[in-house]
Amino acid sequence: MTMNSSSREAILTAARKAAQAHGYSGLNFRDLAEEVGIKAASVYYYFPSKADLGAAVARRYWEDTKAELDAMIAENADPLTCLRRYPEIFRRSLENGNRLCLCSFMSAEHDDLPDAVKREVQTFTDVNVAWLDRVISTINDASQNSLGHARAIFAAVSGAQLMARSHSDIALFDDIIENYRNNRIL
């Protein structure tokens, strides 16, 4: 593979997969280069440091998630449908080799992350909570605490994913989400 934008994209794709399985600590230039089929030094051409790579992969992750959330709203006029579909984003990571949401995994490594990576990981949370707040605000009247509800939903869905992964049981994720729905939490 020559050094071009497709190499950069392949590195980001491999890094995303590694980070969803092993977190920031799982980003290893030699392993990524081997998976992509390039020399390890070539990874440094695009990402001079692990922090640069970690920030880039986390940024790409939240940008992709934001685009998906925006598309969900554009495709569904009903905010309740959007809210019910929200957990699908987290479920897909479990479907893909029992992986976690990349930014959820990296959040658990907060103390060990470079500042640039911390900022991108926090942006993921902010994007999700802002989207949920916007959707909930269209459902509930303004007197209710939509931001608090949005934070609770984000925490519940990411927590359900964590529990399901620890048991290697996607059905557990589905059961937890269904319990939230039955109790009008989600």
CSV table of N, CA and C in Angstrom, one decimal, residues 8-103:
chain,number,residue,atom,x,y,z
A,8,ARG,N,-4.0,6.3,5.3
A,8,ARG,CA,-4.4,7.0,6.5
A,8,ARG,C,-5.7,6.5,6.9
A,9,GLU,N,-6.7,6.3,6.0
A,9,GLU,CA,-8.0,5.8,6.3
A,9,GLU,C,-7.9,4.4,6.9
A,10,ALA,N,-7.0,3.6,6.3
A,10,ALA,CA,-6.9,2.2,6.7
A,10,ALA,C,-6.3,2.1,8.1
A,11,ILE,N,-5.4,3.0,8.4
A,11,ILE,CA,-4.8,3.1,9.8
A,11,ILE,C,-5.9,3.5,10.7
A,12,LEU,N,-6.7,4.5,10.4
A,12,LEU,CA,-7.8,4.9,11.3
A,12,LEU,C,-8.8,3.8,11.5
A,13,THR,N,-9.1,3.1,10.5
A,13,THR,CA,-10.0,2.0,10.6
A,13,THR,C,-9.5,0.9,11.5
A,14,ALA,N,-8.2,0.5,11.3
A,14,ALA,CA,-7.6,-0.5,12.2
A,14,ALA,C,-7.4,0.0,13.6
A,15,ALA,N,-7.1,1.3,13.8
A,15,ALA,CA,-7.0,1.9,15.1
A,15,ALA,C,-8.4,1.9,15.8
A,16,ARG,N,-9.4,2.2,15.1
A,16,ARG,CA,-10.8,2.2,15.7
A,16,ARG,C,-11.1,0.8,16.2
A,17,LYS,N,-10.8,-0.2,15.4
A,17,LYS,CA,-11.1,-1.6,15.8
A,17,LYS,C,-10.3,-2.0,17.1
A,18,ALA,N,-9.0,-1.6,17.1
A,18,ALA,CA,-8.1,-1.9,18.2
A,18,ALA,C,-8.6,-1.2,19.5
A,19,ALA,N,-8.9,0.1,19.3
A,19,ALA,CA,-9.3,0.9,20.5
A,19,ALA,C,-10.7,0.4,21.0
A,20,GLN,N,-11.6,-0.1,20.2
A,20,GLN,CA,-12.8,-0.6,20.7
A,20,GLN,C,-12.7,-1.9,21.4
A,21,ALA,N,-11.6,-2.6,21.1
A,21,ALA,CA,-11.4,-3.9,21.8
A,21,ALA,C,-10.4,-3.7,23.0
A,22,HIS,N,-9.5,-2.8,22.9
A,22,HIS,CA,-8.4,-2.7,24.0
A,22,HIS,C,-8.2,-1.3,24.5
A,23,GLY,N,-9.0,-0.3,24.0
A,23,GLY,CA,-8.9,1.1,24.5
A,23,GLY,C,-7.6,1.8,23.9
A,24,TYR,N,-7.4,2.9,24.5
A,24,TYR,CA,-6.2,3.7,24.0
A,24,TYR,C,-4.9,2.9,24.2
A,25,SER,N,-4.8,2.2,25.3
A,25,SER,CA,-3.6,1.4,25.6
A,25,SER,C,-3.4,0.3,24.5
A,26,GLY,N,-4.4,0.0,23.7
A,26,GLY,CA,-4.3,-1.0,22.7
A,26,GLY,C,-3.8,-0.5,21.4
A,27,LEU,N,-3.6,0.8,21.3
A,27,LEU,CA,-3.1,1.4,20.0
A,27,LEU,C,-1.6,1.2,19.9
A,28,ASN,N,-1.2,0.2,19.1
A,28,ASN,CA,0.2,-0.1,19.0
A,28,ASN,C,0.6,0.1,17.5
A,29,PHE,N,1.5,0.9,17.2
A,29,PHE,CA,1.9,1.3,15.8
A,29,PHE,C,2.3,0.0,15.1
A,30,ARG,N,3.1,-0.8,15.7
A,30,ARG,CA,3.6,-2.0,15.0
A,30,ARG,C,2.4,-2.9,14.6
A,31,ASP,N,1.5,-3.2,15.5
A,31,ASP,CA,0.3,-4.0,15.2
A,31,ASP,C,-0.6,-3.4,14.2
A,32,LEU,N,-0.8,-2.1,14.3
A,32,LEU,CA,-1.6,-1.4,13.3
A,32,LEU,C,-1.0,-1.5,11.9
A,33,ALA,N,0.3,-1.3,11.8
A,33,ALA,CA,1.0,-1.4,10.5
A,33,ALA,C,0.9,-2.8,9.9
A,34,GLU,N,1.1,-3.8,10.8
A,34,GLU,CA,0.9,-5.1,10.3
A,34,GLU,C,-0.5,-5.4,9.7
A,35,GLU,N,-1.5,-4.9,10.5
A,35,GLU,CA,-2.8,-5.2,10.0
A,35,GLU,C,-3.1,-4.4,8.7
A,36,VAL,N,-2.6,-3.2,8.5
A,36,VAL,CA,-2.8,-2.4,7.3
A,36,VAL,C,-1.9,-2.9,6.2
A,37,GLY,N,-0.8,-3.5,6.5
A,37,GLY,CA,0.1,-4.0,5.5
A,37,GLY,C,1.2,-3.0,5.1
A,38,ILE,N,1.6,-2.2,6.0
A,38,ILE,CA,2.6,-1.1,5.8
A,38,ILE,C,3.7,-1.3,6.9
A,39,LYS,N,4.8,-0.5,6.7
A,39,LYS,CA,5.8,-0.5,7.7
A,39,LYS,C,5.4,0.4,8.9
A,40,ALA,N,5.8,0.0,10.1
A,40,ALA,CA,5.5,0.8,11.3
A,40,ALA,C,5.9,2.3,11.1
A,41,ALA,N,7.0,2.5,10.5
A,41,ALA,CA,7.4,3.9,10.3
A,41,ALA,C,6.4,4.7,9.4
A,42,SER,N,5.7,4.0,8.6
A,42,SER,CA,4.7,4.7,7.8
A,42,SER,C,3.5,5.2,8.6
A,43,VAL,N,3.2,4.5,9.7
A,43,VAL,CA,2.2,5.0,10.6
A,43,VAL,C,2.6,6.4,11.1
A,44,TYR,N,3.8,6.5,11.5
A,44,TYR,CA,4.3,7.8,12.0
A,44,TYR,C,4.3,8.9,11.0
A,45,TYR,N,4.3,8.6,9.7
A,45,TYR,CA,4.2,9.6,8.7
A,45,TYR,C,2.8,10.3,8.8
A,46,TYR,N,1.8,9.6,9.1
A,46,TYR,CA,0.5,10.2,9.3
A,46,TYR,C,0.2,10.7,10.7
A,47,PHE,N,0.7,9.9,11.7
A,47,PHE,CA,0.4,10.2,13.1
A,47,PHE,C,1.7,10.2,13.8
A,48,PRO,N,2.4,11.4,14.0
A,48,PRO,CA,3.7,11.4,14.6
A,48,PRO,C,3.8,10.8,16.0
A,49,SER,N,2.6,10.7,16.7
A,49,SER,CA,2.7,10.2,18.1
A,49,SER,C,1.4,9.4,18.3
A,50,LYS,N,1.4,8.6,19.3
A,50,LYS,CA,0.3,7.8,19.7
A,50,LYS,C,-0.9,8.8,20.1
A,51,ALA,N,-0.5,9.9,20.8
A,51,ALA,CA,-1.5,10.9,21.1
A,51,ALA,C,-2.2,11.4,19.9
A,52,ASP,N,-1.4,11.7,18.8
A,52,ASP,CA,-2.0,12.2,17.6
A,52,ASP,C,-3.0,11.2,17.0
A,53,LEU,N,-2.6,9.9,17.0
A,53,LEU,CA,-3.4,8.8,16.5
A,53,LEU,C,-4.7,8.7,17.3
A,54,GLY,N,-4.5,8.7,18.7
A,54,GLY,CA,-5.7,8.5,19.6
A,54,GLY,C,-6.7,9.7,19.4
A,55,ALA,N,-6.2,10.9,19.3
A,55,ALA,CA,-7.1,12.0,19.1
A,55,ALA,C,-7.8,11.9,17.7
A,56,ALA,N,-7.1,11.5,16.7
A,56,ALA,CA,-7.7,11.4,15.4
A,56,ALA,C,-8.7,10.4,15.3
A,57,VAL,N,-8.5,9.2,15.9
A,57,VAL,CA,-9.5,8.1,15.9
A,57,VAL,C,-10.7,8.5,16.7
A,58,ALA,N,-10.5,9.1,17.9
A,58,ALA,CA,-11.6,9.5,18.7
A,58,ALA,C,-12.4,10.6,18.0
A,59,ARG,N,-11.7,11.6,17.3
A,59,ARG,CA,-12.4,12.6,16.6
A,59,ARG,C,-13.3,12.0,15.5
A,60,ARG,N,-12.7,11.1,14.7
A,60,ARG,CA,-13.4,10.5,13.6
A,60,ARG,C,-14.6,9.7,14.2
A,61,TYR,N,-14.5,9.1,15.3
A,61,TYR,CA,-15.5,8.3,15.9
A,61,TYR,C,-16.7,9.2,16.3
A,62,TRP,N,-16.4,10.4,17.0
A,62,TRP,CA,-17.6,11.2,17.3
A,62,TRP,C,-18.2,11.9,16.1
A,63,GLU,N,-17.3,12.2,15.1
A,63,GLU,CA,-17.9,12.8,13.9
A,63,GLU,C,-18.8,11.9,13.2
A,64,ASP,N,-18.4,10.6,13.1
A,64,ASP,CA,-19.2,9.6,12.5
A,64,ASP,C,-20.5,9.4,13.3
A,65,THR,N,-20.4,9.4,14.6
A,65,THR,CA,-21.6,9.2,15.4
A,65,THR,C,-22.6,10.4,15.2
A,66,LYS,N,-22.0,11.6,15.2
A,66,LYS,CA,-22.8,12.8,15.0
A,66,LYS,C,-23.5,12.8,13.7
A,67,ALA,N,-22.9,12.4,12.7
A,67,ALA,CA,-23.5,12.3,11.3
A,67,ALA,C,-24.6,11.3,11.4
A,68,GLU,N,-24.4,10.2,12.0
A,68,GLU,CA,-25.4,9.1,12.1
A,68,GLU,C,-26.6,9.6,12.9
A,69,LEU,N,-26.4,10.3,14.0
A,69,LEU,CA,-27.5,10.9,14.8
A,69,LEU,C,-28.3,11.9,14.0
A,70,ASP,N,-27.6,12.8,13.3
A,70,ASP,CA,-28.2,13.8,12.5
A,70,ASP,C,-29.0,13.2,11.4
A,71,ALA,N,-28.5,12.1,10.8
A,71,ALA,CA,-29.3,11.4,9.7
A,71,ALA,C,-30.5,10.7,10.3
A,72,MET,N,-30.4,10.2,11.5
A,72,MET,CA,-31.5,9.6,12.2
A,72,MET,C,-32.7,10.6,12.3
A,73,ILE,N,-32.4,11.8,12.8
A,73,ILE,CA,-33.4,12.9,12.9
A,73,ILE,C,-34.0,13.2,11.5
A,74,ALA,N,-33.1,13.3,10.5
A,74,ALA,CA,-33.5,13.7,9.2
A,74,ALA,C,-34.5,12.7,8.6
A,75,GLU,N,-34.2,11.4,8.9
A,75,GLU,CA,-35.0,10.3,8.4
A,75,GLU,C,-36.3,10.0,9.1
A,76,ASN,N,-36.4,10.5,10.4
A,76,ASN,CA,-37.5,10.2,11.3
A,76,ASN,C,-38.1,11.5,11.8
A,77,ALA,N,-39.3,11.8,11.4
A,77,ALA,CA,-39.9,13.0,11.9
A,77,ALA,C,-40.4,12.8,13.4
A,78,ASP,N,-40.6,11.6,13.8
A,78,ASP,CA,-41.0,11.3,15.1
A,78,ASP,C,-39.9,11.2,16.1
A,79,PRO,N,-39.8,12.1,17.1
A,79,PRO,CA,-38.7,12.1,18.0
A,79,PRO,C,-38.7,10.9,18.9
A,80,LEU,N,-39.8,10.3,19.2
A,80,LEU,CA,-39.9,9.1,20.0
A,80,LEU,C,-39.2,7.9,19.3
A,81,THR,N,-39.4,7.8,17.9
A,81,THR,CA,-38.7,6.8,17.1
A,81,THR,C,-37.2,7.0,17.2
A,82,CYS,N,-36.8,8.2,17.1
A,82,CYS,CA,-35.3,8.5,17.2
A,82,CYS,C,-34.8,8.1,18.6
A,83,LEU,N,-35.5,8.4,19.6
A,83,LEU,CA,-35.1,8.0,21.0
A,83,LEU,C,-35.0,6.5,21.1
A,84,ARG,N,-36.0,5.8,20.6
A,84,ARG,CA,-36.0,4.3,20.7
A,84,ARG,C,-34.9,3.7,19.9
A,85,ARG,N,-34.5,4.4,18.8
A,85,ARG,CA,-33.4,3.8,18.0
A,85,ARG,C,-32.0,4.1,18.5
A,86,TYR,N,-31.9,5.1,19.4
A,86,TYR,CA,-30.6,5.6,19.9
A,86,TYR,C,-29.7,4.4,20.4
A,87,PRO,N,-30.2,3.5,21.2
A,87,PRO,CA,-29.3,2.4,21.6
A,87,PRO,C,-28.7,1.5,20.5
A,88,GLU,N,-29.3,1.6,19.3
A,88,GLU,CA,-28.7,0.8,18.2
A,88,GLU,C,-27.3,1.1,17.9
A,89,ILE,N,-26.9,2.4,18.2
A,89,ILE,CA,-25.5,2.8,17.9
A,89,ILE,C,-24.6,2.1,18.8
A,90,PHE,N,-24.9,1.9,20.0
A,90,PHE,CA,-24.1,1.2,21.0
A,90,PHE,C,-24.1,-0.3,20.8
A,91,ARG,N,-25.3,-0.8,20.4
A,91,ARG,CA,-25.5,-2.2,20.2
A,91,ARG,C,-24.6,-2.7,19.0
A,92,ARG,N,-24.4,-1.9,18.0
A,92,ARG,CA,-23.5,-2.3,16.9
A,92,ARG,C,-22.1,-2.6,17.3
A,93,SER,N,-21.6,-1.9,18.3
A,93,SER,CA,-20.2,-2.2,18.7
A,93,SER,C,-20.2,-3.6,19.3
A,94,LEU,N,-21.2,-4.0,20.1
A,94,LEU,CA,-21.3,-5.3,20.6
A,94,LEU,C,-21.4,-6.4,19.5
A,95,GLU,N,-22.2,-6.1,18.5
A,95,GLU,CA,-22.4,-7.0,17.4
A,95,GLU,C,-21.1,-7.2,16.6
A,96,ASN,N,-20.2,-6.2,16.7
A,96,ASN,CA,-18.9,-6.3,16.0
A,96,ASN,C,-17.8,-6.8,16.9
A,97,GLY,N,-17.9,-8.1,17.3
A,97,GLY,CA,-16.8,-8.7,18.0
A,97,GLY,C,-16.8,-8.4,19.5
A,98,ASN,N,-18.0,-8.1,20.1
A,98,ASN,CA,-18.2,-7.8,21.5
A,98,ASN,C,-17.3,-6.6,21.9
A,99,ARG,N,-17.3,-5.6,21.0
A,99,ARG,CA,-16.5,-4.4,21.3
A,99,ARG,C,-17.3,-3.4,22.0
A,100,LEU,N,-16.6,-2.4,22.6
A,100,LEU,CA,-17.3,-1.3,23.2
A,100,LEU,C,-17.3,0.0,22.4
A,101,CYS,N,-18.1,0.9,22.7
A,101,CYS,CA,-18.1,2.2,22.1
A,101,CYS,C,-16.6,2.7,22.4
A,102,LEU,N,-16.0,3.1,21.3
A,102,LEU,CA,-14.6,3.6,21.4
A,102,LEU,C,-14.4,4.7,22.5
A,103,CYS,N,-15.3,5.6,22.5
A,103,CYS,CA,-15.1,6.7,23.5
A,103,CYS,C,-15.5,6.3,24.9
